[in-house]
Structure formats: structure tokens, C-alpha cells
Amino acid sequence: MRLYLSVDTDIEDLEIDYIEVRLVTGEIVMVEWDESDIAWEENGFDARYKGVYFNEEYANGKLSVRQVRRI
């Protein structure tokens, strides 16, 4: 699974090691990855994370694009 993330920030040395999310069920899930590619832009960055895990289990097939919401 690949995760794409766009970030608007003025922090120049920001690095994301993992993402923690709370599901609608209240469960907290740790999102981590094997590889990342980051492209810095003028007002933030775009990142692509490959080999995504949910709580140390590969995320392949566990989430569809329709389940993703942009906030």
C-alpha cells in the first residue's frame, strides 16, 4: 500500500516518523512505512510512503480510497 501526504508548513526541518490515528470505533492505530519519498515545496512538502503498516501489519487491502477523508 502507498500513502500520499501533502503538508502545508513553514517548519523547514519537519520530519514525520509515524502517524497515529483514532478510528471512529475509538481504537488508536499506528501507521508506519518501509520507505518514503519527500518533495519539498515552497510552503510545505508532498510525501509518498511505501510499504505501509497498520499496527505492525501490512496495510495492503485493508483500506480503500473511498474510506479516506481529507481534513
PDB file of N, CA and C in Angstrom:
ATOM      1  N   MET A   1       0.843  -1.168   0.000  1.00  0.00           N
ATOM      2  CA  MET A   1       0.000   0.000   0.000  1.00  0.00           C
ATOM      3  C   MET A   1       0.892   1.236   0.000  1.00  0.00           C
ATOM      4  N   ARG A   2       0.443   2.269  -0.680  1.00  0.00           N
ATOM      5  CA  ARG A   2       1.124   3.553  -0.690  1.00  0.00           C
ATOM      6  C   ARG A   2       0.228   4.596  -0.054  1.00  0.00           C
ATOM      7  N   LEU A   3       0.844   5.483   0.691  1.00  0.00           N
ATOM      8  CA  LEU A   3       0.142   6.576   1.350  1.00  0.00           C
ATOM      9  C   LEU A   3       0.737   7.871   0.831  1.00  0.00           C
ATOM     10  N   TYR A   4      -0.113   8.776   0.338  1.00  0.00           N
ATOM     11  CA  TYR A   4       0.337  10.070  -0.156  1.00  0.00           C
ATOM     12  C   TYR A   4      -0.118  11.139   0.825  1.00  0.00           C
ATOM     13  N   LEU A   5       0.779  12.062   1.133  1.00  0.00           N
ATOM     14  CA  LEU A   5       0.503  13.079   2.136  1.00  0.00           C
ATOM     15  C   LEU A   5       1.015  14.422   1.643  1.00  0.00           C
ATOM     16  N   SER A   6       0.183  15.455   1.734  1.00  0.00           N
ATOM     17  CA  SER A   6       0.596  16.824   1.419  1.00  0.00           C
ATOM     18  C   SER A   6       0.504  17.638   2.696  1.00  0.00           C
ATOM     19  N   VAL A   7       1.564  18.399   2.986  1.00  0.00           N
ATOM     20  CA  VAL A   7       1.640  19.162   4.227  1.00  0.00           C
ATOM     21  C   VAL A   7       1.957  20.611   3.915  1.00  0.00           C
ATOM     22  N   ASP A   8       1.179  21.536   4.479  1.00  0.00           N
ATOM     23  CA  ASP A   8       1.485  22.962   4.410  1.00  0.00           C
ATOM     24  C   ASP A   8       2.102  23.352   5.746  1.00  0.00           C
ATOM     25  N   THR A   9       3.339  23.850   5.719  1.00  0.00           N
ATOM     26  CA  THR A   9       4.023  24.241   6.942  1.00  0.00           C
ATOM     27  C   THR A   9       5.141  25.219   6.633  1.00  0.00           C
ATOM     28  N   ASP A  10       5.515  26.002   7.642  1.00  0.00           N
ATOM     29  CA  ASP A  10       6.686  26.869   7.497  1.00  0.00           C
ATOM     30  C   ASP A  10       7.860  26.329   8.319  1.00  0.00           C
ATOM     31  N   ILE A  11       7.725  25.128   8.870  1.00  0.00           N
ATOM     32  CA  ILE A  11       8.802  24.471   9.606  1.00  0.00           C
ATOM     33  C   ILE A  11       9.698  23.764   8.591  1.00  0.00           C
ATOM     34  N   GLU A  12      10.931  24.208   8.457  1.00  0.00           N
ATOM     35  CA  GLU A  12      11.815  23.708   7.403  1.00  0.00           C
ATOM     36  C   GLU A  12      12.429  22.348   7.683  1.00  0.00           C
ATOM     37  N   ASP A  13      12.513  21.947   8.931  1.00  0.00           N
ATOM     38  CA  ASP A  13      13.176  20.679   9.249  1.00  0.00           C
ATOM     39  C   ASP A  13      12.206  19.634   9.800  1.00  0.00           C
ATOM     40  N   LEU A  14      10.941  19.725   9.422  1.00  0.00           N
ATOM     41  CA  LEU A  14       9.919  18.790   9.880  1.00  0.00           C
ATOM     42  C   LEU A  14      10.156  17.402   9.293  1.00  0.00           C
ATOM     43  N   GLU A  15      10.072  16.394  10.132  1.00  0.00           N
ATOM     44  CA  GLU A  15      10.201  15.009   9.690  1.00  0.00           C
ATOM     45  C   GLU A  15       9.115  14.186  10.374  1.00  0.00           C
ATOM     46  N   ILE A  16       8.421  13.349   9.623  1.00  0.00           N
ATOM     47  CA  ILE A  16       7.355  12.512  10.168  1.00  0.00           C
ATOM     48  C   ILE A  16       7.879  11.092  10.302  1.00  0.00           C
ATOM     49  N   ASP A  17       7.917  10.583  11.531  1.00  0.00           N
ATOM     50  CA  ASP A  17       8.406   9.227  11.794  1.00  0.00           C
ATOM     51  C   ASP A  17       7.282   8.203  11.753  1.00  0.00           C
ATOM     52  N   TYR A  18       6.094   8.596  12.161  1.00  0.00           N
ATOM     53  CA  TYR A  18       4.930   7.724  12.155  1.00  0.00           C
ATOM     54  C   TYR A  18       3.690   8.601  12.262  1.00  0.00           C
ATOM     55  N   ILE A  19       2.538   8.012  12.028  1.00  0.00           N
ATOM     56  CA  ILE A  19       1.259   8.707  12.140  1.00  0.00           C
ATOM     57  C   ILE A  19       0.376   7.882  13.063  1.00  0.00           C
ATOM     58  N   GLU A  20      -0.269   8.549  14.004  1.00  0.00           N
ATOM     59  CA  GLU A  20      -1.197   7.878  14.907  1.00  0.00           C
ATOM     60  C   GLU A  20      -2.600   8.386  14.589  1.00  0.00           C
ATOM     61  N   VAL A  21      -3.542   7.470  14.369  1.00  0.00           N
ATOM     62  CA  VAL A  21      -4.913   7.868  14.046  1.00  0.00           C
ATOM     63  C   VAL A  21      -5.894   7.203  15.007  1.00  0.00           C
ATOM     64  N   ARG A  22      -6.993   7.894  15.236  1.00  0.00           N
ATOM     65  CA  ARG A  22      -8.073   7.328  16.039  1.00  0.00           C
ATOM     66  C   ARG A  22      -9.221   6.996  15.094  1.00  0.00           C
ATOM     67  N   LEU A  23      -9.620   5.730  15.076  1.00  0.00           N
ATOM     68  CA  LEU A  23     -10.716   5.289  14.229  1.00  0.00           C
ATOM     69  C   LEU A  23     -12.048   5.713  14.829  1.00  0.00           C
ATOM     70  N   VAL A  24     -13.106   5.661  14.040  1.00  0.00           N
ATOM     71  CA  VAL A  24     -14.433   6.015  14.560  1.00  0.00           C
ATOM     72  C   VAL A  24     -14.848   5.085  15.699  1.00  0.00           C
ATOM     73  N   THR A  25     -14.245   3.917  15.760  1.00  0.00           N
ATOM     74  CA  THR A  25     -14.529   2.972  16.847  1.00  0.00           C
ATOM     75  C   THR A  25     -13.828   3.365  18.142  1.00  0.00           C
ATOM     76  N   GLY A  26     -12.938   4.374  18.064  1.00  0.00           N
ATOM     77  CA  GLY A  26     -12.174   4.791  19.226  1.00  0.00           C
ATOM     78  C   GLY A  26     -10.803   4.133  19.314  1.00  0.00           C
ATOM     79  N   GLU A  27     -10.580   3.092  18.512  1.00  0.00           N
ATOM     80  CA  GLU A  27      -9.293   2.405  18.506  1.00  0.00           C
ATOM     81  C   GLU A  27      -8.214   3.315  17.927  1.00  0.00           C
ATOM     82  N   ILE A  28      -7.024   3.283  18.522  1.00  0.00           N
ATOM     83  CA  ILE A  28      -5.894   4.041  18.016  1.00  0.00           C
ATOM     84  C   ILE A  28      -5.000   3.110  17.212  1.00  0.00           C
ATOM     85  N   VAL A  29      -4.661   3.530  15.992  1.00  0.00           N
ATOM     86  CA  VAL A  29      -3.859   2.724  15.082  1.00  0.00           C
ATOM     87  C   VAL A  29      -2.576   3.491  14.758  1.00  0.00           C
ATOM     88  N   MET A  30      -1.455   2.804  14.837  1.00  0.00           N
ATOM     89  CA  MET A  30      -0.160   3.374  14.483  1.00  0.00           C
ATOM     90  C   MET A  30       0.093   3.072  13.006  1.00  0.00           C
ATOM     91  N   VAL A  31       0.404   4.107  12.218  1.00  0.00           N
ATOM     92  CA  VAL A  31       0.696   3.954  10.795  1.00  0.00           C
ATOM     93  C   VAL A  31       2.193   4.206  10.605  1.00  0.00           C
ATOM     94  N   GLU A  32       2.893   3.206  10.048  1.00  0.00           N
ATOM     95  CA  GLU A  32       4.323   3.314   9.770  1.00  0.00           C
ATOM     96  C   GLU A  32       4.578   2.808   8.356  1.00  0.00           C
ATOM     97  N   TRP A  33       5.810   2.880   7.860  1.00  0.00           N
ATOM     98  CA  TRP A  33       6.122   2.523   6.477  1.00  0.00           C
ATOM     99  C   TRP A  33       7.566   2.083   6.347  1.00  0.00           C
ATOM    100  N   ASP A  34       7.843   1.402   5.214  1.00  0.00           N
ATOM    101  CA  ASP A  34       9.197   0.930   4.915  1.00  0.00           C
ATOM    102  C   ASP A  34      10.059   2.003   4.258  1.00  0.00           C
ATOM    103  N   GLU A  35       9.483   2.743   3.295  1.00  0.00           N
ATOM    104  CA  GLU A  35      10.235   3.729   2.520  1.00  0.00           C
ATOM    105  C   GLU A  35       9.435   5.011   2.367  1.00  0.00           C
ATOM    106  N   SER A  36      10.139   6.134   2.224  1.00  0.00           N
ATOM    107  CA  SER A  36       9.462   7.403   1.974  1.00  0.00           C
ATOM    108  C   SER A  36      10.213   8.203   0.922  1.00  0.00           C
ATOM    109  N   ASP A  37       9.460   8.947   0.135  1.00  0.00           N
ATOM    110  CA  ASP A  37       9.994   9.894  -0.843  1.00  0.00           C
ATOM    111  C   ASP A  37       9.339  11.235  -0.543  1.00  0.00           C
ATOM    112  N   ILE A  38      10.153  12.266  -0.327  1.00  0.00           N
ATOM    113  CA  ILE A  38       9.619  13.568   0.058  1.00  0.00           C
ATOM    114  C   ILE A  38      10.103  14.622  -0.931  1.00  0.00           C
ATOM    115  N   ALA A  39       9.164  15.441  -1.405  1.00  0.00           N
ATOM    116  CA  ALA A  39       9.477  16.558  -2.301  1.00  0.00           C
ATOM    117  C   ALA A  39       9.109  17.852  -1.576  1.00  0.00           C
ATOM    118  N   TRP A  40      10.120  18.645  -1.235  1.00  0.00           N
ATOM    119  CA  TRP A  40       9.877  19.915  -0.543  1.00  0.00           C
ATOM    120  C   TRP A  40       9.389  20.961  -1.524  1.00  0.00           C
ATOM    121  N   GLU A  41       8.376  21.694  -1.118  1.00  0.00           N
ATOM    122  CA  GLU A  41       7.789  22.763  -1.905  1.00  0.00           C
ATOM    123  C   GLU A  41       8.010  24.079  -1.147  1.00  0.00           C
ATOM    124  N   GLU A  42       7.595  25.188  -1.733  1.00  0.00           N
ATOM    125  CA  GLU A  42       7.770  26.496  -1.103  1.00  0.00           C
ATOM    126  C   GLU A  42       7.033  26.611   0.231  1.00  0.00           C
ATOM    127  N   ASN A  43       5.849  26.011   0.331  1.00  0.00           N
ATOM    128  CA  ASN A  43       5.040  26.160   1.545  1.00  0.00           C
ATOM    129  C   ASN A  43       4.797  24.832   2.264  1.00  0.00           C
ATOM    130  N   GLY A  44       5.653  23.849   2.081  1.00  0.00           N
ATOM    131  CA  GLY A  44       5.474  22.566   2.749  1.00  0.00           C
ATOM    132  C   GLY A  44       6.117  21.450   1.952  1.00  0.00           C
ATOM    133  N   PHE A  45       5.478  20.281   1.953  1.00  0.00           N
ATOM    134  CA  PHE A  45       6.035  19.164   1.200  1.00  0.00           C
ATOM    135  C   PHE A  45       4.952  18.166   0.814  1.00  0.00           C
ATOM    136  N   ASP A  46       5.273  17.358  -0.187  1.00  0.00           N
ATOM    137  CA  ASP A  46       4.455  16.225  -0.594  1.00  0.00           C
ATOM    138  C   ASP A  46       5.285  14.986  -0.312  1.00  0.00           C
ATOM    139  N   ALA A  47       4.652  13.965   0.241  1.00  0.00           N
ATOM    140  CA  ALA A  47       5.382  12.744   0.582  1.00  0.00           C
ATOM    141  C   ALA A  47       4.643  11.521   0.068  1.00  0.00           C
ATOM    142  N   ARG A  48       5.415  10.490  -0.274  1.00  0.00           N
ATOM    143  CA  ARG A  48       4.862   9.199  -0.668  1.00  0.00           C
ATOM    144  C   ARG A  48       5.519   8.161   0.233  1.00  0.00           C
ATOM    145  N   TYR A  49       4.687   7.396   0.918  1.00  0.00           N
ATOM    146  CA  TYR A  49       5.177   6.360   1.827  1.00  0.00           C
ATOM    147  C   TYR A  49       4.808   5.005   1.244  1.00  0.00           C
ATOM    148  N   LYS A  50       5.804   4.114   1.136  1.00  0.00           N
ATOM    149  CA  LYS A  50       5.586   2.785   0.553  1.00  0.00           C
ATOM    150  C   LYS A  50       5.799   1.717   1.621  1.00  0.00           C
ATOM    151  N   GLY A  51       5.074   0.609   1.494  1.00  0.00           N
ATOM    152  CA  GLY A  51       5.167  -0.461   2.468  1.00  0.00           C
ATOM    153  C   GLY A  51       4.523  -0.055   3.774  1.00  0.00           C
ATOM    154  N   VAL A  52       3.273   0.402   3.700  1.00  0.00           N
ATOM    155  CA  VAL A  52       2.568   0.950   4.860  1.00  0.00           C
ATOM    156  C   VAL A  52       2.069  -0.170   5.778  1.00  0.00           C
ATOM    157  N   TYR A  53       2.204   0.064   7.076  1.00  0.00           N
ATOM    158  CA  TYR A  53       1.732  -0.865   8.110  1.00  0.00           C
ATOM    159  C   TYR A  53       0.658  -0.190   8.960  1.00  0.00           C
ATOM    160  N   PHE A  54      -0.312  -0.958   9.412  1.00  0.00           N
ATOM    161  CA  PHE A  54      -1.239  -0.536  10.451  1.00  0.00           C
ATOM    162  C   PHE A  54      -0.947  -1.425  11.649  1.00  0.00           C
ATOM    163  N   ASN A  55      -0.469  -0.847  12.745  1.00  0.00           N
ATOM    164  CA  ASN A  55      -0.124  -1.621  13.946  1.00  0.00           C
ATOM    165  C   ASN A  55       0.759  -2.822  13.611  1.00  0.00           C
ATOM    166  N   GLU A  56       1.833  -2.576  12.871  1.00  0.00           N
ATOM    167  CA  GLU A  56       2.851  -3.572  12.525  1.00  0.00           C
ATOM    168  C   GLU A  56       2.367  -4.677  11.582  1.00  0.00           C
ATOM    169  N   GLU A  57       1.204  -4.489  10.941  1.00  0.00           N
ATOM    170  CA  GLU A  57       0.680  -5.446   9.966  1.00  0.00           C
ATOM    171  C   GLU A  57       0.518  -4.720   8.639  1.00  0.00           C
ATOM    172  N   TYR A  58       1.047  -5.313   7.546  1.00  0.00           N
ATOM    173  CA  TYR A  58       0.940  -4.646   6.250  1.00  0.00           C
ATOM    174  C   TYR A  58      -0.495  -4.234   5.958  1.00  0.00           C
ATOM    175  N   ALA A  59      -0.649  -3.026   5.413  1.00  0.00           N
ATOM    176  CA  ALA A  59      -1.959  -2.432   5.183  1.00  0.00           C
ATOM    177  C   ALA A  59      -2.593  -2.832   3.855  1.00  0.00           C
ATOM    178  N   ASN A  60      -1.897  -3.578   3.016  1.00  0.00           N
ATOM    179  CA  ASN A  60      -2.437  -3.951   1.709  1.00  0.00           C
ATOM    180  C   ASN A  60      -3.828  -4.552   1.832  1.00  0.00           C
ATOM    181  N   GLY A  61      -4.786  -3.958   1.108  1.00  0.00           N
ATOM    182  CA  GLY A  61      -6.153  -4.461   1.072  1.00  0.00           C
ATOM    183  C   GLY A  61      -6.983  -4.122   2.291  1.00  0.00           C
ATOM    184  N   LYS A  62      -6.466  -3.372   3.226  1.00  0.00           N
ATOM    185  CA  LYS A  62      -7.204  -3.068   4.454  1.00  0.00           C
ATOM    186  C   LYS A  62      -7.943  -1.737   4.413  1.00  0.00           C
ATOM    187  N   LEU A  63      -7.709  -0.933   3.375  1.00  0.00           N
ATOM    188  CA  LEU A  63      -8.327   0.384   3.293  1.00  0.00           C
ATOM    189  C   LEU A  63      -8.515   0.741   1.832  1.00  0.00           C
ATOM    190  N   SER A  64      -9.708   1.184   1.491  1.00  0.00           N
ATOM    191  CA  SER A  64      -9.949   1.609   0.106  1.00  0.00           C
ATOM    192  C   SER A  64      -9.954   3.132   0.049  1.00  0.00           C
ATOM    193  N   VAL A  65      -9.764   3.682  -1.135  1.00  0.00           N
ATOM    194  CA  VAL A  65      -9.736   5.128  -1.308  1.00  0.00           C
ATOM    195  C   VAL A  65     -11.048   5.746  -0.850  1.00  0.00           C
ATOM    196  N   ARG A  66     -12.157   5.051  -1.003  1.00  0.00           N
ATOM    197  CA  ARG A  66     -13.448   5.585  -0.585  1.00  0.00           C
ATOM    198  C   ARG A  66     -13.525   5.768   0.925  1.00  0.00           C
ATOM    199  N   GLN A  67     -12.691   5.079   1.678  1.00  0.00           N
ATOM    200  CA  GLN A  67     -12.705   5.193   3.132  1.00  0.00           C
ATOM    201  C   GLN A  67     -11.873   6.364   3.636  1.00  0.00           C
ATOM    202  N   VAL A  68     -11.122   6.995   2.757  1.00  0.00           N
ATOM    203  CA  VAL A  68     -10.214   8.058   3.165  1.00  0.00           C
ATOM    204  C   VAL A  68     -10.942   9.397   3.087  1.00  0.00           C
ATOM    205  N   ARG A  69     -10.748  10.210   4.101  1.00  0.00           N
ATOM    206  CA  ARG A  69     -11.364  11.521   4.150  1.00  0.00           C
ATOM    207  C   ARG A  69     -10.292  12.572   4.317  1.00  0.00           C
ATOM    208  N   ARG A  70     -10.352  13.618   3.565  1.00  0.00           N
ATOM    209  CA  ARG A  70      -9.383  14.702   3.695  1.00  0.00           C
ATOM    210  C   ARG A  70      -9.882  15.702   4.717  1.00  0.00           C
ATOM    211  N   ILE A  71      -8.989  16.103   5.633  1.00  0.00           N
ATOM    212  CA  ILE A  71      -9.397  17.076   6.648  1.00  0.00           C
ATOM    213  C   ILE A  71      -8.533  18.317   6.565  1.00  0.00           C
TER     214      ILE A  71
END
